[in-house]
Short mmCIF file of C-alpha atoms in Angstrom, two decimals:
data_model
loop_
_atom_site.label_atom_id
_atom_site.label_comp_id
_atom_site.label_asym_id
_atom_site.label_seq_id
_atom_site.Cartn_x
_atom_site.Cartn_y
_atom_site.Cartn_z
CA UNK A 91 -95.37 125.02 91.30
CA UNK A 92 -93.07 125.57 87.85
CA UNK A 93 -94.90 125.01 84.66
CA UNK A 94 -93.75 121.62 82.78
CA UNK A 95 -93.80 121.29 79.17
CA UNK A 96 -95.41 118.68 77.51
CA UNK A 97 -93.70 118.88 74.40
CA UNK A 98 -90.27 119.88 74.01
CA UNK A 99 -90.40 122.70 71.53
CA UNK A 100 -87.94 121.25 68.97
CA UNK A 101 -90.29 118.69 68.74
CA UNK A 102 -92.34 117.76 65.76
CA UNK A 103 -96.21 117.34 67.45
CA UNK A 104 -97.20 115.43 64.58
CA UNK A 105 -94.97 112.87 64.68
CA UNK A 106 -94.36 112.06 68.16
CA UNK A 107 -92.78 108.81 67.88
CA UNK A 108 -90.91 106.58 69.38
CA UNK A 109 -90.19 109.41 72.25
CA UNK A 110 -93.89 109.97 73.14
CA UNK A 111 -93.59 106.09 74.29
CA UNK A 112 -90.57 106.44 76.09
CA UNK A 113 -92.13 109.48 77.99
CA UNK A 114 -95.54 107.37 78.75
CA UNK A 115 -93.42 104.64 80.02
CA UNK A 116 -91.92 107.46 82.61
CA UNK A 117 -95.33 108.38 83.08
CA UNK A 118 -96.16 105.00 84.22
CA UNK A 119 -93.97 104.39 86.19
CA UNK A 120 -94.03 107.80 88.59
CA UNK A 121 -96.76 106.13 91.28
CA UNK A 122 -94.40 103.90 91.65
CA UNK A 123 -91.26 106.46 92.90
CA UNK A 124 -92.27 107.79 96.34
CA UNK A 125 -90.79 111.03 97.13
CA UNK A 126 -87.91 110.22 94.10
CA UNK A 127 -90.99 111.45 91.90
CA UNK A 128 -90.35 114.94 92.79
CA UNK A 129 -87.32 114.98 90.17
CA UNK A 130 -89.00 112.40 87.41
CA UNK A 131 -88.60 115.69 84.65
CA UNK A 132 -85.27 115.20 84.39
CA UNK A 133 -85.83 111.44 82.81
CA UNK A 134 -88.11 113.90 80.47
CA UNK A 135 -85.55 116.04 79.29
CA UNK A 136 -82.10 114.83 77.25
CA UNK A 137 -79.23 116.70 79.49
CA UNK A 138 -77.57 117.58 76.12
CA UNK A 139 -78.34 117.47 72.45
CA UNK A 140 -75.82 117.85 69.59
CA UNK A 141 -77.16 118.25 66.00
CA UNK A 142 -73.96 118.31 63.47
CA UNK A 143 -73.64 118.84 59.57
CA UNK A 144 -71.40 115.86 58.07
CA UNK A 145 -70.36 116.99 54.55
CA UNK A 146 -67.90 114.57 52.74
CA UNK A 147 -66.03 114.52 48.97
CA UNK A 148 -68.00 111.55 47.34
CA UNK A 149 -66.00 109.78 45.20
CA UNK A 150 -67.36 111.34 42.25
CA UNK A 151 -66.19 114.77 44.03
CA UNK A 152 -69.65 116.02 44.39
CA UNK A 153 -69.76 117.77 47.71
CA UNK A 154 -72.69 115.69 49.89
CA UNK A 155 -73.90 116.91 53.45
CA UNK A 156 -75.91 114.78 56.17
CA UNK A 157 -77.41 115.22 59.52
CA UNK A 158 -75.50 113.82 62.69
CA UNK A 159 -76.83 113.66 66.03
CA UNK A 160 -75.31 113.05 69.28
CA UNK A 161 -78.17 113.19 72.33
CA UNK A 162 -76.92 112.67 76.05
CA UNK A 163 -79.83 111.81 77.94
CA UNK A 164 -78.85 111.48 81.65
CA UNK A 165 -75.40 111.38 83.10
CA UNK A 166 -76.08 111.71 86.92
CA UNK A 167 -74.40 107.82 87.36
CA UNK A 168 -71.86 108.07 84.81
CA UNK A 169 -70.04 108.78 81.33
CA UNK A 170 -73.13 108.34 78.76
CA UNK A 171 -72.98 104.91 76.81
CA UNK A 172 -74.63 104.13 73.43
CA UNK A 173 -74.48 103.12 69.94
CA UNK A 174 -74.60 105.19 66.69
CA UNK A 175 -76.66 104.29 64.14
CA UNK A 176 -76.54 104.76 60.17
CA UNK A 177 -80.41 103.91 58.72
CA UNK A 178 -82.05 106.08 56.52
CA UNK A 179 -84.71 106.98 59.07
CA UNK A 180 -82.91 108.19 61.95
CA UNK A 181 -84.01 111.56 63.44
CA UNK A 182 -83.73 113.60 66.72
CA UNK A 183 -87.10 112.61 68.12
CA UNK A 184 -85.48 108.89 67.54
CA UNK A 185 -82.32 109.34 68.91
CA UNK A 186 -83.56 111.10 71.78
CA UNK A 187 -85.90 107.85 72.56
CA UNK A 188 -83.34 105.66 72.08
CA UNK A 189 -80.84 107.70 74.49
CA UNK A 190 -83.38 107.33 76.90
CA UNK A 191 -83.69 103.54 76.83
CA UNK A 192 -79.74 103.65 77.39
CA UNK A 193 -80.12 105.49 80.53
CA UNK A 194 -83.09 102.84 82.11
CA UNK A 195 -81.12 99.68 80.47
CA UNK A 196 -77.79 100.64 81.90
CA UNK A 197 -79.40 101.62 85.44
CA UNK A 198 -81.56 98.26 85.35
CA UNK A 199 -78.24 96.10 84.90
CA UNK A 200 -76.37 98.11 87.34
CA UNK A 201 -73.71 99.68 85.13
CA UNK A 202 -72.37 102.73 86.15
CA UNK A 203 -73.36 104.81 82.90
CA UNK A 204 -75.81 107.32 81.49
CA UNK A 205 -77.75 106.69 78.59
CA UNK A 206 -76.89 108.34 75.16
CA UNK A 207 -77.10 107.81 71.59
CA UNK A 208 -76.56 108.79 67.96
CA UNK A 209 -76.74 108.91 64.14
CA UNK A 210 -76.19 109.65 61.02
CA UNK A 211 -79.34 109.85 58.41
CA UNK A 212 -77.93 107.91 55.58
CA UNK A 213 -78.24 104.42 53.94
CA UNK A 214 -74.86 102.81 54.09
CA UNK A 215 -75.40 100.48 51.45
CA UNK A 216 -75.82 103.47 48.92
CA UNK A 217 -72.13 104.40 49.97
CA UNK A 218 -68.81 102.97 48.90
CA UNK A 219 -66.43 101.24 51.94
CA UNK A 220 -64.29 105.11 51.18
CA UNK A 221 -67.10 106.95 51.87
CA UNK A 222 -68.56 105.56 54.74
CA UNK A 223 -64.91 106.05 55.94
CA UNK A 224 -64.87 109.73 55.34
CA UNK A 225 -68.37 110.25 57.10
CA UNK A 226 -68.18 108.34 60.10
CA UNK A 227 -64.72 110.20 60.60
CA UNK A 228 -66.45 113.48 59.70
CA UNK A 229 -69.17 112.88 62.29
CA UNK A 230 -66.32 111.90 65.11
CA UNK A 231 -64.73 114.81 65.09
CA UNK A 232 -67.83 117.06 64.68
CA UNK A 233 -68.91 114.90 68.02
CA UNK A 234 -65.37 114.80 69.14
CA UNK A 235 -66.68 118.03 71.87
CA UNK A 236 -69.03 115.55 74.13
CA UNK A 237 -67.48 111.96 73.05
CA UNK A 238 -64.39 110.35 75.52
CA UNK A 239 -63.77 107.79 77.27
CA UNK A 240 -64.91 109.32 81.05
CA UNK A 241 -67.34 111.67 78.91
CA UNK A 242 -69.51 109.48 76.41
CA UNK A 243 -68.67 106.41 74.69
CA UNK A 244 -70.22 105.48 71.24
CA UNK A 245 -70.80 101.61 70.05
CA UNK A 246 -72.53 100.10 67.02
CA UNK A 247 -75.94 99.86 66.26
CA UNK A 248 -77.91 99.54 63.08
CA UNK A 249 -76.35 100.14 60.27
CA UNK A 250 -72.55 100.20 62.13
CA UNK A 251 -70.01 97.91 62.76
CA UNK A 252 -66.49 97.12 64.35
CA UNK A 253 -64.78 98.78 61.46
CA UNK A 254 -67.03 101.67 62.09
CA UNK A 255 -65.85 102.20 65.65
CA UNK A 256 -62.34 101.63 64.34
CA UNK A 257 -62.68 104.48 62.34
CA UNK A 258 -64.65 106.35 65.07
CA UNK A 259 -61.38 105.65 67.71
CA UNK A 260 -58.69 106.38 65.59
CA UNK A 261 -60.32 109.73 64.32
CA UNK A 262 -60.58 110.80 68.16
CA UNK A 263 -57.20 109.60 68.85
CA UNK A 264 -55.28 111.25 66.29
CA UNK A 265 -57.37 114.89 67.36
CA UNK A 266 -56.61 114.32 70.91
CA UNK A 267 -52.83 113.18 69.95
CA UNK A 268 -52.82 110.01 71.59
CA UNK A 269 -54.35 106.56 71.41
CA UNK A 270 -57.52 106.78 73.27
CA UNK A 271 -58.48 102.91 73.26
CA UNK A 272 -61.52 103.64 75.57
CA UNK A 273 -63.50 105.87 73.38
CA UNK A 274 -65.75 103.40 71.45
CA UNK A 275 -66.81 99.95 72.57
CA UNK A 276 -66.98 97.19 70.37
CA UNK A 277 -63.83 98.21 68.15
CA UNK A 278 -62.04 95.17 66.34
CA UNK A 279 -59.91 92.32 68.92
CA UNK A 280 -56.74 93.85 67.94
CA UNK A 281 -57.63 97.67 69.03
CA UNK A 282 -58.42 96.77 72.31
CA UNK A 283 -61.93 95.22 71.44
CA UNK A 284 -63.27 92.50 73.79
CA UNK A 285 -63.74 88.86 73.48
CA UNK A 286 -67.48 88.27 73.28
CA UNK A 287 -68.82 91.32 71.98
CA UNK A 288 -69.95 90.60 68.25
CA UNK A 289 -72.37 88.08 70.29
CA UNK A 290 -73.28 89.54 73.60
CA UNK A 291 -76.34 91.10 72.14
CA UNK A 292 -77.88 88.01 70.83
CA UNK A 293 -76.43 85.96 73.89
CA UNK A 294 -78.11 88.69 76.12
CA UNK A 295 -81.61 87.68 74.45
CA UNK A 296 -81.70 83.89 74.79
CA UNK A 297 -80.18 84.50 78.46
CA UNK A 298 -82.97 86.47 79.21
CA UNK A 299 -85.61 84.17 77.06
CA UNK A 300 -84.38 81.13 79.36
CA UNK A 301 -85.09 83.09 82.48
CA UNK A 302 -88.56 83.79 81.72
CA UNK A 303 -88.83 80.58 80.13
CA UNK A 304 -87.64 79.05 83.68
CA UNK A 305 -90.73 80.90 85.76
CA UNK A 306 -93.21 80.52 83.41
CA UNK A 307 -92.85 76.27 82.47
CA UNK A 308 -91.81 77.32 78.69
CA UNK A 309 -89.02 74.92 77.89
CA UNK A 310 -85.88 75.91 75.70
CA UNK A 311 -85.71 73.02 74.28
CA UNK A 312 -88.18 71.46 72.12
CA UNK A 313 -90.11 75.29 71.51
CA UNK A 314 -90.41 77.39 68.25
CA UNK A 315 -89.09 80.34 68.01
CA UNK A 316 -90.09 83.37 65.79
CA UNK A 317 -87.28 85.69 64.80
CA UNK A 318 -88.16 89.35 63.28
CA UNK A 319 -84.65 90.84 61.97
CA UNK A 320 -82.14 88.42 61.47
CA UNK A 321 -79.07 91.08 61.73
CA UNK A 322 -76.14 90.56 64.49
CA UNK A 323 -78.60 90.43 67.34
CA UNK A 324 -81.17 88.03 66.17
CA UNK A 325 -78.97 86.23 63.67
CA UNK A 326 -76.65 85.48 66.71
CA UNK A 327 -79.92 84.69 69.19
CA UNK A 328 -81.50 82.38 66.59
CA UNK A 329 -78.17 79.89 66.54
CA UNK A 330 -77.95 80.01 70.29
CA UNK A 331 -82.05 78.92 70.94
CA UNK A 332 -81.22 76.31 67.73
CA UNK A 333 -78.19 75.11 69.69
CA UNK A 334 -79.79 74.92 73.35
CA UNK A 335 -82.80 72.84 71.82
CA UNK A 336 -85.59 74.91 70.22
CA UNK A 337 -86.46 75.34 66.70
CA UNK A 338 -86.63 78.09 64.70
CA UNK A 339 -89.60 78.04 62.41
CA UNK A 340 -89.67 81.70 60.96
CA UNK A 341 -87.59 84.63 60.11
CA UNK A 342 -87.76 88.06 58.50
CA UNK A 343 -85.55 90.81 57.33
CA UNK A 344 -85.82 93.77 54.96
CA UNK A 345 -86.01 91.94 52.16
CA UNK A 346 -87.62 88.48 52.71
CA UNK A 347 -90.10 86.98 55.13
CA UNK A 348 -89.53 83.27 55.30
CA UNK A 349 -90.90 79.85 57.31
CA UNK A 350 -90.11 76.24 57.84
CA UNK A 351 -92.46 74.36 60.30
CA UNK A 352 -89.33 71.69 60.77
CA UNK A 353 -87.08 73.70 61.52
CA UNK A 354 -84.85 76.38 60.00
CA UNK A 355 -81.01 75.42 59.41
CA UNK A 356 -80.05 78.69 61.13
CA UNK A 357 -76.09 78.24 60.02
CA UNK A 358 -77.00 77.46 56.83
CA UNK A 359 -79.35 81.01 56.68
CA UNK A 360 -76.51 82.67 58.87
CA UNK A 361 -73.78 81.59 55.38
CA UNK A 362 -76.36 82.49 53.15
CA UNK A 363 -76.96 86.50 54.60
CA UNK A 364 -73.06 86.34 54.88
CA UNK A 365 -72.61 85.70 51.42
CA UNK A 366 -75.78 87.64 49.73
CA UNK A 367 -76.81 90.27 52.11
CA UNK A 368 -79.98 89.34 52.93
CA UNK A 369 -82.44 85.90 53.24
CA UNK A 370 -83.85 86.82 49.79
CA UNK A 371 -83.40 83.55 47.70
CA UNK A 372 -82.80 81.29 50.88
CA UNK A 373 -84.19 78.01 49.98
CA UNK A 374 -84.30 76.25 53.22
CA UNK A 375 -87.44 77.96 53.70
CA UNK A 376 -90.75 78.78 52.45
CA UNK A 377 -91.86 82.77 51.76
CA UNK A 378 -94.88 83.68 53.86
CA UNK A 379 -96.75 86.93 53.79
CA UNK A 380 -96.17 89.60 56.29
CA UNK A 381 -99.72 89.07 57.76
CA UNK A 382 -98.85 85.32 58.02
CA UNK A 383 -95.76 86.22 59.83
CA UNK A 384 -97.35 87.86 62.48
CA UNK A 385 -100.11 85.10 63.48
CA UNK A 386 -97.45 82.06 63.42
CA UNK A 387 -98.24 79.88 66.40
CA UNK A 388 -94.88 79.93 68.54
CA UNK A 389 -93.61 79.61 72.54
CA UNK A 390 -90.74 82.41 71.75
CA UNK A 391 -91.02 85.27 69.29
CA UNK A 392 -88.55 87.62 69.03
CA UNK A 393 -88.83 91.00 67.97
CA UNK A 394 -84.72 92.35 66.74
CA UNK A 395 -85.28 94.80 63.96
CA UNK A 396 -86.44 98.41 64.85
CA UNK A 397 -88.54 100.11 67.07
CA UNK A 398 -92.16 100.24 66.72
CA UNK A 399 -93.21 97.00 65.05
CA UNK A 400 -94.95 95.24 67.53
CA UNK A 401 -97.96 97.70 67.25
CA UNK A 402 -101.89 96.99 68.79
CA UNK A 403 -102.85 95.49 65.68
CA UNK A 404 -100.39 92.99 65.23
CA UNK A 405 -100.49 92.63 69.31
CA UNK A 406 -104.20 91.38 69.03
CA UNK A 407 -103.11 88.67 66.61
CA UNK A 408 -99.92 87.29 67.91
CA UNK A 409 -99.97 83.79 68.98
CA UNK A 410 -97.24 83.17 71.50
CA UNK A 411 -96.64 82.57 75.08
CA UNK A 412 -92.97 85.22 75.57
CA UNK A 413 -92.09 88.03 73.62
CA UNK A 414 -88.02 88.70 73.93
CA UNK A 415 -87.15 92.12 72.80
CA UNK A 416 -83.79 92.00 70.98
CA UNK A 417 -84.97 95.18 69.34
CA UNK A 418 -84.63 98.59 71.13
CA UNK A 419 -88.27 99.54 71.74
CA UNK A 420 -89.88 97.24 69.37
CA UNK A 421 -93.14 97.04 71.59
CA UNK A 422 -95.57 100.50 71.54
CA UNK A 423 -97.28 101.07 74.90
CA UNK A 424 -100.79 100.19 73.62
CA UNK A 425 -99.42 97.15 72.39
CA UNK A 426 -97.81 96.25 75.55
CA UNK A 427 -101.43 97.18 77.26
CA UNK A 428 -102.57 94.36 75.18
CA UNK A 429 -99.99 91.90 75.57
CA UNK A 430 -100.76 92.05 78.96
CA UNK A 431 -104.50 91.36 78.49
CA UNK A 432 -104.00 88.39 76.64
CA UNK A 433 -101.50 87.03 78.97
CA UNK A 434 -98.50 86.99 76.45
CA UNK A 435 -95.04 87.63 78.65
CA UNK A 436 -92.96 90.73 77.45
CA UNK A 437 -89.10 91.05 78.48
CA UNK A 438 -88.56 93.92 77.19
CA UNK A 439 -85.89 95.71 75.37
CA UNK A 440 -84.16 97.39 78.70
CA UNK A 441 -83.50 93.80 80.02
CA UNK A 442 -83.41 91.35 77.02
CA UNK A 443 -80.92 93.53 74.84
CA UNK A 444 -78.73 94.71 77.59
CA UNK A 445 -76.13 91.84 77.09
CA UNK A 446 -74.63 94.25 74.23
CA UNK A 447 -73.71 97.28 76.42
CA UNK A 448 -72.64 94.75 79.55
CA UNK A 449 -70.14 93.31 77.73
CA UNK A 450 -69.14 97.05 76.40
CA UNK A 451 -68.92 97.74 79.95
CA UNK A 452 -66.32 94.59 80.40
CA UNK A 453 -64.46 95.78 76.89
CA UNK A 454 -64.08 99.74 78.06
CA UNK A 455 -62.72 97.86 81.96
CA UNK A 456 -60.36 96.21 79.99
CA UNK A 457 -58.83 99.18 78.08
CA UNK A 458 -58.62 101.16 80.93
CA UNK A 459 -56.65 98.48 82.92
CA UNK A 460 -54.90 96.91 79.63
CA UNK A 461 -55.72 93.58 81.15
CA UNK A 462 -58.04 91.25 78.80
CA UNK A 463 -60.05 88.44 80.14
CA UNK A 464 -61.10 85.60 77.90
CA UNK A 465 -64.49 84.49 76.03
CA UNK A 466 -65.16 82.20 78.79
CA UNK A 467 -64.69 84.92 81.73
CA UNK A 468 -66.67 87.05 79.61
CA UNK A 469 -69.53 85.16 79.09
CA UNK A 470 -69.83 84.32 82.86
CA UNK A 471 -70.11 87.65 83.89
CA UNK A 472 -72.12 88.10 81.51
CA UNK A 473 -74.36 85.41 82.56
CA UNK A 474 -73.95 86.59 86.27
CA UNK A 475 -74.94 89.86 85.96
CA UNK A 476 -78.03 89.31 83.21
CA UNK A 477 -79.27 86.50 85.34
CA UNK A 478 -79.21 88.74 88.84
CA UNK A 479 -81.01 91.58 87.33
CA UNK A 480 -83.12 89.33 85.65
CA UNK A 481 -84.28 88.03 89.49
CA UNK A 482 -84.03 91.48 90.81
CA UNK A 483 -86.65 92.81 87.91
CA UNK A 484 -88.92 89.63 88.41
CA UNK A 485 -89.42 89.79 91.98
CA UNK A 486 -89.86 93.60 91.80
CA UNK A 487 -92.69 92.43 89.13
CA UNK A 488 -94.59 90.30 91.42
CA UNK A 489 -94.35 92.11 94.22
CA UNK A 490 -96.24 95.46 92.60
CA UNK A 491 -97.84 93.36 90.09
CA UNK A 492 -96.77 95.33 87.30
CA UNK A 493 -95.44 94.38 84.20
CA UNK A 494 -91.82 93.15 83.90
CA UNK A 495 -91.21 96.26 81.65
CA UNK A 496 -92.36 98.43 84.54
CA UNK A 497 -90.54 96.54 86.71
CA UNK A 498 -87.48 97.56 84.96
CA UNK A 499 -88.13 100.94 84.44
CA UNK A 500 -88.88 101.22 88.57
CA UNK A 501 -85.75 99.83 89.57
CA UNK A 502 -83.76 101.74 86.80
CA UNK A 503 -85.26 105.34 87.60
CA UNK A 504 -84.86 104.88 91.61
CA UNK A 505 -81.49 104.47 91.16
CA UNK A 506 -80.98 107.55 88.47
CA UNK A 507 -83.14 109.81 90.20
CA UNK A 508 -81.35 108.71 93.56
CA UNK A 509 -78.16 109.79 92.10
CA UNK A 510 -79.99 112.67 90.73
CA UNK A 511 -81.34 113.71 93.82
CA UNK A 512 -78.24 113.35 96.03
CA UNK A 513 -75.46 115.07 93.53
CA UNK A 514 -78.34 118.11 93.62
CA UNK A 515 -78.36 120.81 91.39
CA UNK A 516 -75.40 123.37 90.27
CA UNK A 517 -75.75 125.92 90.90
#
């Protein structure tokens, strides 16, 4: 038998985060693969990595340089799919994790994509609107080799937006010498964008909170709701549980942690980040301590910020019946071990978030046929498709008794190692 590497040799052993989780929730799920576990190192192993330099003018004409990454992880059902992300913190070893959860979210949902991912390590807000220009359209073309519309097709993330993928689409186009609409997802309404998008994320969330919330007697309306990261996803997810019924009794970003028993006035909070950047200084709540934050009583809470928060310690002292991941894996696997003990629900990140890349999928279907539907065709399918696999995930749940995260992961890495396995290897 061929010797296996445990750790991929580019890999920093000492900090083996977040893709040691993403490999021990492979490893978890292999008992469950039959004969389909024969080819379960090639979920262990990114198909292709790209590492580019990004140097730029700044606009005081000092020469700065930054590290870009590109990672495919698995293309054996189709053209990769996943956002880029601008934070401060983003590495390989992240990238590569998060490139992995593309490949089980978009197999879980049925799309017919591989997962991928990428970065840049910067913190946009320490660049001017000109620069950010310059490097996202530095990093496209440096990227411009693996990235196109039937190869790999970037959206936003953290720390991007639709002006970002504007950018990104018009860089490719003008290299390739023709519009290429169908590169990014999530571009701007008038280059081809979709109806829907901005809020598909967030949508995605309380879609999936509902469905749990239907099979285990937890009522929209009437329940409080805990919201970490109040960004486009949870910013978006909070209005939608306020509007269907529940109330919102906490929130947190980067710079303020903040809770109103009552009630928050989530438009009101939703102006006030619009207009200052952050909940610092909102006044229709009270500050709380982090510590605080984490032991609110609540029926929902909702984890949208970044991956790795939800961590054993703060597991142990959570006090809620459902955990939604809008975040991309916000839950560690000891955490999720413990979850489980204490009978707290997790829908986790490959299910709850995936309303984001669905209605990507509907956008890049729409530029390739030129034919746009509207908001209210787009949230239907939307609806129809996060609802089915919802079922699908549940009942595959129940019937191994594993978690739903498992769940996910089992139907999501049949069907990639399926494709895997009957494409076969070249040469």
């Amino acid at each position: 038998m061929a010797a296996t590497h445990e750790t991929l040799s580019y890999l920093d052993p000492a900090r083996p985060e977040p893709w040691a989780s993403f490999i021990e929730q492979i490893d978890r799920v292999a008992p469950h693969l039959g004969h389909l576990s024969h080819w379960i190192e090639t979920l262990k192993r990114p198909k292709r990595i790209l590492i580019v330099d990004v140097p730029i003018v700044r606009d005081d004409g000092s020469i700065a340089h930054f590290e870009g990454y590109r990672v495919q992880h698995n293309l054996s059902r189709g053209p990769g799919k996943g956002g880029v992300r601008f934070h401060p913190a983003v590495s390989l070893n992240e990238v590569m994790a998060l490139s992995g959860w593309m490949t089980v979210k978009n197999a879980a949902l049925g799309l017919p994509y591989g997962g991928a991912k990428g970065g840049i390590r910067i913190d946009p807000r320490q660049f001017s609107r000109a620069e950010l220009e310059r490097i996202t359209r530095r990093y496209t073309s440096e990227i411009g080799i693996v990235i196109g519309p039937d190869k790999d097709i970037p959206a936003p993330d953290v720390g991007t937006s639709e002006q970002t993928m504007a950018w990104m689409m018009d860089t490719y186009s003008v290299n390739v010498g023709h519009t290429a609409s169908g590169v990014v997802t999530g571009k701007p309404i008038a280059l081809g964008g979709s109806l829907g998008r901005q809020e598909a994320t967030g949508r995605g969330v309380f879609i999936a909170a509902r469905e749990a919330g239907l099979r285990m007697d937890v009522p929209i309306a009437g329940a409080r709701v805990v919201v970490q990261g109040f960004g486009n996803v949870g910013g978006v997810a909070a209005r939608i549980f306020r509007e269907n019924g529940a109330k919102v009794v906490a929130l947190q970003d980067a710079e303020a942690t903040l809770a109103n028993p009552d009630g928050i006035d989530i438009p009101a909070a939703l102006a006030h980040v619009a207009a200052h950047g952050s909940l610092a200084g909102y006044e229709g709540a009270q500050a709380i301590g982090e510590d605080e934050f984490w032991h609110l009583e609540c029926e929902y809470f909702v984890p949208a910020a970044l991956e790795g928060q939800l961590t054993p310690a703060r597991a142990h002292g959570l006090r809620t019946r459902i955990v939604v991941e809008g975040a991309n894996g916000p839950t560690t696997p000891a955490a999720d071990d413990i979850l489980r003990d204490r009978f707290i629900l997790v829908v986790p990140d490959v299910l709850a978030n995936a309303g984001g890349v669905t209605v990507s999928y509907f956008e890049w279907v729409q530029d390739f046929s030129s034919f746009f539907w509207t908001e209210e065709e787009i949230n239907a399918r939307l609806e129809g498709i996060m609802v089915k696999a919802f079922g699908a995930i549940w009942h595959t749940a129940q019937e191994r008794r594993v978690s739903i995260r498992t769940a996910a992961f089992i139907i999501a890495c049949q069907r990639v190692l399926a494709a895997r396995e009957q494409r076969g290897l070249y040469p």
